[in-house]
Amino acid sequence: LHAAIARALMSSGPPIPYRSVFVTGASGFVGGYLLKELAGRLPQDARVHAAGHGGAGFLDLLNQDALSAAIAEMQPDLVIHLAAQASVGSSAKDAEATWRVNVVGSLNLAHAVSAHAPDATVMFVSSSEVYGASFNAGVVTEESPLAPMSVY
């Protein structure tokens, strides 16, 4: 299902049929491109809730209460989770902080969506780094085993 959503977002075609879309990591590299694509593909009455680091759209995924309140208020039917500590260098310097943001933050989001928008589709976007050592065996696909070689 998530691969189908990704293909729909990146191809021309009919509108994407969601009415309330929540994008985490919206201020990051991928987020900027995604928001532009969503603007042209969602129905005119759809709402996009963009959260990124800093600024008016800031929402701390480690603050479970604020996150739960936000999900309860926006009632998303699609959640695209891009937020993460995305620096390989920073992950090596502070593995605990990376773990908190990337794992605990994602779990907090999953709990909030489960509690307040249980019918929402959640698309979790990761990094090819999760396949790590699997690249040593050749071409990697979504079915390849996860074999990360770093905290990142």
PDB file of C-alpha atoms in Angstrom:
ATOM      1  CA  LEU A   1       0.000   0.000   0.000  1.00  0.00           C
ATOM      2  CA  HIS A   2       2.746   2.481   0.907  1.00  0.00           C
ATOM      3  CA  ALA A   3       4.569   1.810  -2.362  1.00  0.00           C
ATOM      4  CA  ALA A   4       1.299   2.527  -4.200  1.00  0.00           C
ATOM      5  CA  ILE A   5       0.935   5.851  -2.357  1.00  0.00           C
ATOM      6  CA  ALA A   6       4.539   6.765  -3.177  1.00  0.00           C
ATOM      7  CA  ARG A   7       3.987   5.932  -6.859  1.00  0.00           C
ATOM      8  CA  ALA A   8       0.773   7.982  -6.885  1.00  0.00           C
ATOM      9  CA  LEU A   9       2.545  10.978  -5.349  1.00  0.00           C
ATOM     10  CA  MET A  10       5.357  10.896  -7.872  1.00  0.00           C
ATOM     11  CA  SER A  11       3.367  10.240 -11.022  1.00  0.00           C
ATOM     12  CA  SER A  12       0.908  12.331 -12.935  1.00  0.00           C
ATOM     13  CA  GLY A  13      -2.625  11.140 -12.709  1.00  0.00           C
ATOM     14  CA  PRO A  14      -5.834  11.544 -10.770  1.00  0.00           C
ATOM     15  CA  PRO A  15      -5.982  13.479  -7.525  1.00  0.00           C
ATOM     16  CA  ILE A  16      -4.949  11.736  -4.329  1.00  0.00           C
ATOM     17  CA  PRO A  17      -8.201  11.144  -2.415  1.00  0.00           C
ATOM     18  CA  TYR A  18      -7.201  12.297   1.085  1.00  0.00           C
ATOM     19  CA  ARG A  19      -8.827  15.221   2.902  1.00  0.00           C
ATOM     20  CA  SER A  20      -6.494  15.813   5.860  1.00  0.00           C
ATOM     21  CA  VAL A  21      -2.792  15.113   5.390  1.00  0.00           C
ATOM     22  CA  PHE A  22      -0.209  15.437   8.149  1.00  0.00           C
ATOM     23  CA  VAL A  23       3.422  15.659   7.031  1.00  0.00           C
ATOM     24  CA  THR A  24       6.217  15.425   9.593  1.00  0.00           C
ATOM     25  CA  GLY A  25       9.653  16.605   8.571  1.00  0.00           C
ATOM     26  CA  ALA A  26       8.038  19.064   6.176  1.00  0.00           C
ATOM     27  CA  SER A  27      10.933  21.523   6.444  1.00  0.00           C
ATOM     28  CA  GLY A  28      13.492  18.932   5.365  1.00  0.00           C
ATOM     29  CA  PHE A  29      14.837  18.198   1.905  1.00  0.00           C
ATOM     30  CA  VAL A  30      12.137  15.715   0.875  1.00  0.00           C
ATOM     31  CA  GLY A  31       9.383  17.620   2.680  1.00  0.00           C
ATOM     32  CA  GLY A  32       9.695  20.686   0.488  1.00  0.00           C
ATOM     33  CA  TYR A  33       9.304  18.644  -2.677  1.00  0.00           C
ATOM     34  CA  LEU A  34       6.471  16.603  -1.205  1.00  0.00           C
ATOM     35  CA  LEU A  35       4.462  19.654  -0.140  1.00  0.00           C
ATOM     36  CA  LYS A  36       4.679  21.095  -3.657  1.00  0.00           C
ATOM     37  CA  GLU A  37       3.525  17.781  -5.139  1.00  0.00           C
ATOM     38  CA  LEU A  38       0.663  17.453  -2.659  1.00  0.00           C
ATOM     39  CA  ALA A  39      -0.557  20.964  -3.456  1.00  0.00           C
ATOM     40  CA  GLY A  40      -1.291  19.944  -7.010  1.00  0.00           C
ATOM     41  CA  ARG A  41      -2.620  16.474  -6.344  1.00  0.00           C
ATOM     42  CA  LEU A  42      -5.014  16.738  -3.402  1.00  0.00           C
ATOM     43  CA  PRO A  43      -8.665  17.741  -3.719  1.00  0.00           C
ATOM     44  CA  GLN A  44      -9.224  21.500  -3.440  1.00  0.00           C
ATOM     45  CA  ASP A  45     -10.876  21.180  -0.026  1.00  0.00           C
ATOM     46  CA  ALA A  46      -8.063  19.053   1.450  1.00  0.00           C
ATOM     47  CA  ARG A  47      -5.953  20.353   4.310  1.00  0.00           C
ATOM     48  CA  VAL A  48      -2.220  19.788   4.609  1.00  0.00           C
ATOM     49  CA  HIS A  49      -0.758  20.078   8.094  1.00  0.00           C
ATOM     50  CA  ALA A  50       3.000  20.530   7.753  1.00  0.00           C
ATOM     51  CA  ALA A  51       5.268  20.099  10.775  1.00  0.00           C
ATOM     52  CA  GLY A  52       8.987  20.740  10.633  1.00  0.00           C
ATOM     53  CA  HIS A  53      11.792  21.924  12.857  1.00  0.00           C
ATOM     54  CA  GLY A  54      11.538  25.528  13.955  1.00  0.00           C
ATOM     55  CA  GLY A  55       8.968  28.076  12.867  1.00  0.00           C
ATOM     56  CA  ALA A  56       5.206  28.037  13.146  1.00  0.00           C
ATOM     57  CA  GLY A  57       4.894  24.397  12.071  1.00  0.00           C
ATOM     58  CA  PHE A  58       7.109  23.031  14.846  1.00  0.00           C
ATOM     59  CA  LEU A  59       5.761  19.971  16.633  1.00  0.00           C
ATOM     60  CA  ASP A  60       8.068  17.982  18.907  1.00  0.00           C
ATOM     61  CA  LEU A  61       7.499  14.268  18.307  1.00  0.00           C
ATOM     62  CA  LEU A  62       9.025  13.622  21.726  1.00  0.00           C
ATOM     63  CA  ASN A  63       6.216  15.601  23.416  1.00  0.00           C
ATOM     64  CA  GLN A  64       3.527  12.914  23.515  1.00  0.00           C
ATOM     65  CA  ASP A  65       0.843  15.190  24.976  1.00  0.00           C
ATOM     66  CA  ALA A  66       1.266  17.933  22.364  1.00  0.00           C
ATOM     67  CA  LEU A  67       1.478  15.352  19.582  1.00  0.00           C
ATOM     68  CA  SER A  68      -1.677  13.567  20.734  1.00  0.00           C
ATOM     69  CA  ALA A  69      -3.550  16.862  20.986  1.00  0.00           C
ATOM     70  CA  ALA A  70      -2.446  17.869  17.484  1.00  0.00           C
ATOM     71  CA  ILE A  71      -3.499  14.542  15.941  1.00  0.00           C
ATOM     72  CA  ALA A  72      -6.830  14.671  17.779  1.00  0.00           C
ATOM     73  CA  GLU A  73      -7.448  18.172  16.434  1.00  0.00           C
ATOM     74  CA  MET A  74      -6.369  17.655  12.810  1.00  0.00           C
ATOM     75  CA  GLN A  75      -7.857  14.157  12.368  1.00  0.00           C
ATOM     76  CA  PRO A  76      -5.567  13.206   9.474  1.00  0.00           C
ATOM     77  CA  ASP A  77      -6.574  10.472   7.067  1.00  0.00           C
ATOM     78  CA  LEU A  78      -3.004  10.315   5.700  1.00  0.00           C
ATOM     79  CA  VAL A  79       0.169  10.724   7.751  1.00  0.00           C
ATOM     80  CA  ILE A  80       3.473  10.955   5.887  1.00  0.00           C
ATOM     81  CA  HIS A  81       6.252  10.613   8.435  1.00  0.00           C
ATOM     82  CA  LEU A  82       9.504  12.127   7.156  1.00  0.00           C
ATOM     83  CA  ALA A  83      10.840  13.541  10.435  1.00  0.00           C
ATOM     84  CA  ALA A  84      14.105  12.113  11.694  1.00  0.00           C
ATOM     85  CA  GLN A  85      17.582  12.997  12.765  1.00  0.00           C
ATOM     86  CA  ALA A  86      19.021  12.612   9.295  1.00  0.00           C
ATOM     87  CA  SER A  87      22.711  13.328   9.706  1.00  0.00           C
ATOM     88  CA  VAL A  88      25.020  10.326   9.664  1.00  0.00           C
ATOM     89  CA  GLY A  89      27.688  12.389  11.424  1.00  0.00           C
ATOM     90  CA  SER A  90      25.339  13.549  14.167  1.00  0.00           C
ATOM     91  CA  SER A  91      24.074  10.017  14.683  1.00  0.00           C
ATOM     92  CA  ALA A  92      27.624   8.807  15.294  1.00  0.00           C
ATOM     93  CA  LYS A  93      28.313  11.631  17.760  1.00  0.00           C
ATOM     94  CA  ASP A  94      25.075  11.237  19.734  1.00  0.00           C
ATOM     95  CA  ALA A  95      23.512   7.828  19.210  1.00  0.00           C
ATOM     96  CA  GLU A  96      21.128   8.252  22.158  1.00  0.00           C
ATOM     97  CA  ALA A  97      19.606  11.460  20.756  1.00  0.00           C
ATOM     98  CA  THR A  98      19.268   9.820  17.344  1.00  0.00           C
ATOM     99  CA  TRP A  99      17.505   6.847  18.922  1.00  0.00           C
ATOM    100  CA  ARG A 100      15.144   9.146  20.844  1.00  0.00           C
ATOM    101  CA  VAL A 101      14.142  11.196  17.823  1.00  0.00           C
ATOM    102  CA  ASN A 102      14.032   8.441  15.212  1.00  0.00           C
ATOM    103  CA  VAL A 103      12.547   5.611  17.273  1.00  0.00           C
ATOM    104  CA  VAL A 104      10.766   7.140  20.257  1.00  0.00           C
ATOM    105  CA  GLY A 105       9.415  10.028  18.166  1.00  0.00           C
ATOM    106  CA  SER A 106       8.080   7.572  15.578  1.00  0.00           C
ATOM    107  CA  LEU A 107       6.482   5.426  18.289  1.00  0.00           C
ATOM    108  CA  ASN A 108       4.881   8.509  19.833  1.00  0.00           C
ATOM    109  CA  LEU A 109       3.427   9.403  16.439  1.00  0.00           C
ATOM    110  CA  ALA A 110       2.142   5.851  15.933  1.00  0.00           C
ATOM    111  CA  HIS A 111       0.477   5.859  19.366  1.00  0.00           C
ATOM    112  CA  ALA A 112      -1.137   9.261  18.767  1.00  0.00           C
ATOM    113  CA  VAL A 113      -2.481   8.212  15.359  1.00  0.00           C
ATOM    114  CA  SER A 114      -3.714   4.898  16.750  1.00  0.00           C
ATOM    115  CA  ALA A 115      -5.542   6.673  19.574  1.00  0.00           C
ATOM    116  CA  HIS A 116      -6.973   9.662  17.698  1.00  0.00           C
ATOM    117  CA  ALA A 117      -7.072   8.811  13.970  1.00  0.00           C
ATOM    118  CA  PRO A 118      -7.135   4.998  13.863  1.00  0.00           C
ATOM    119  CA  ASP A 119      -8.371   4.840  10.262  1.00  0.00           C
ATOM    120  CA  ALA A 120      -5.531   6.995   8.931  1.00  0.00           C
ATOM    121  CA  THR A 121      -3.015   5.580   6.505  1.00  0.00           C
ATOM    122  CA  VAL A 122       0.526   6.051   7.806  1.00  0.00           C
ATOM    123  CA  MET A 123       3.449   6.190   5.421  1.00  0.00           C
ATOM    124  CA  PHE A 124       6.762   5.826   7.236  1.00  0.00           C
ATOM    125  CA  VAL A 125       9.676   7.057   5.166  1.00  0.00           C
ATOM    126  CA  SER A 126      13.101   5.763   6.057  1.00  0.00           C
ATOM    127  CA  SER A 127      16.581   5.605   4.576  1.00  0.00           C
ATOM    128  CA  SER A 128      18.334   3.035   2.452  1.00  0.00           C
ATOM    129  CA  GLU A 129      20.851   2.930   5.314  1.00  0.00           C
ATOM    130  CA  VAL A 130      18.549   0.439   7.069  1.00  0.00           C
ATOM    131  CA  TYR A 131      19.681  -2.157   4.504  1.00  0.00           C
ATOM    132  CA  GLY A 132      23.366  -1.499   5.316  1.00  0.00           C
ATOM    133  CA  ALA A 133      25.303  -4.745   4.837  1.00  0.00           C
ATOM    134  CA  SER A 134      22.634  -6.110   2.475  1.00  0.00           C
ATOM    135  CA  PHE A 135      24.184  -3.939  -0.238  1.00  0.00           C
ATOM    136  CA  ASN A 136      27.221  -6.234  -0.106  1.00  0.00           C
ATOM    137  CA  ALA A 137      25.078  -8.991  -1.661  1.00  0.00           C
ATOM    138  CA  GLY A 138      24.101  -6.884  -4.679  1.00  0.00           C
ATOM    139  CA  VAL A 139      20.876  -5.116  -5.594  1.00  0.00           C
ATOM    140  CA  VAL A 140      18.649  -4.298  -2.633  1.00  0.00           C
ATOM    141  CA  THR A 141      14.842  -4.395  -2.801  1.00  0.00           C
ATOM    142  CA  GLU A 142      12.130  -3.807  -0.202  1.00  0.00           C
ATOM    143  CA  GLU A 143      12.279  -7.539   0.513  1.00  0.00           C
ATOM    144  CA  SER A 144      16.011  -7.471   1.330  1.00  0.00           C
ATOM    145  CA  PRO A 145      16.920  -8.077   4.977  1.00  0.00           C
ATOM    146  CA  LEU A 146      17.483  -5.050   7.176  1.00  0.00           C
ATOM    147  CA  ALA A 147      21.136  -5.006   8.211  1.00  0.00           C
ATOM    148  CA  PRO A 148      22.024  -1.500   9.408  1.00  0.00           C
ATOM    149  CA  MET A 149      25.692  -0.810   9.994  1.00  0.00           C
ATOM    150  CA  SER A 150      25.308   2.339  12.082  1.00  0.00           C
ATOM    151  CA  VAL A 151      22.897   4.090  14.432  1.00  0.00           C
ATOM    152  CA  TYR A 152      21.786   6.251  11.523  1.00  0.00           C
TER     153      TYR A 152
END
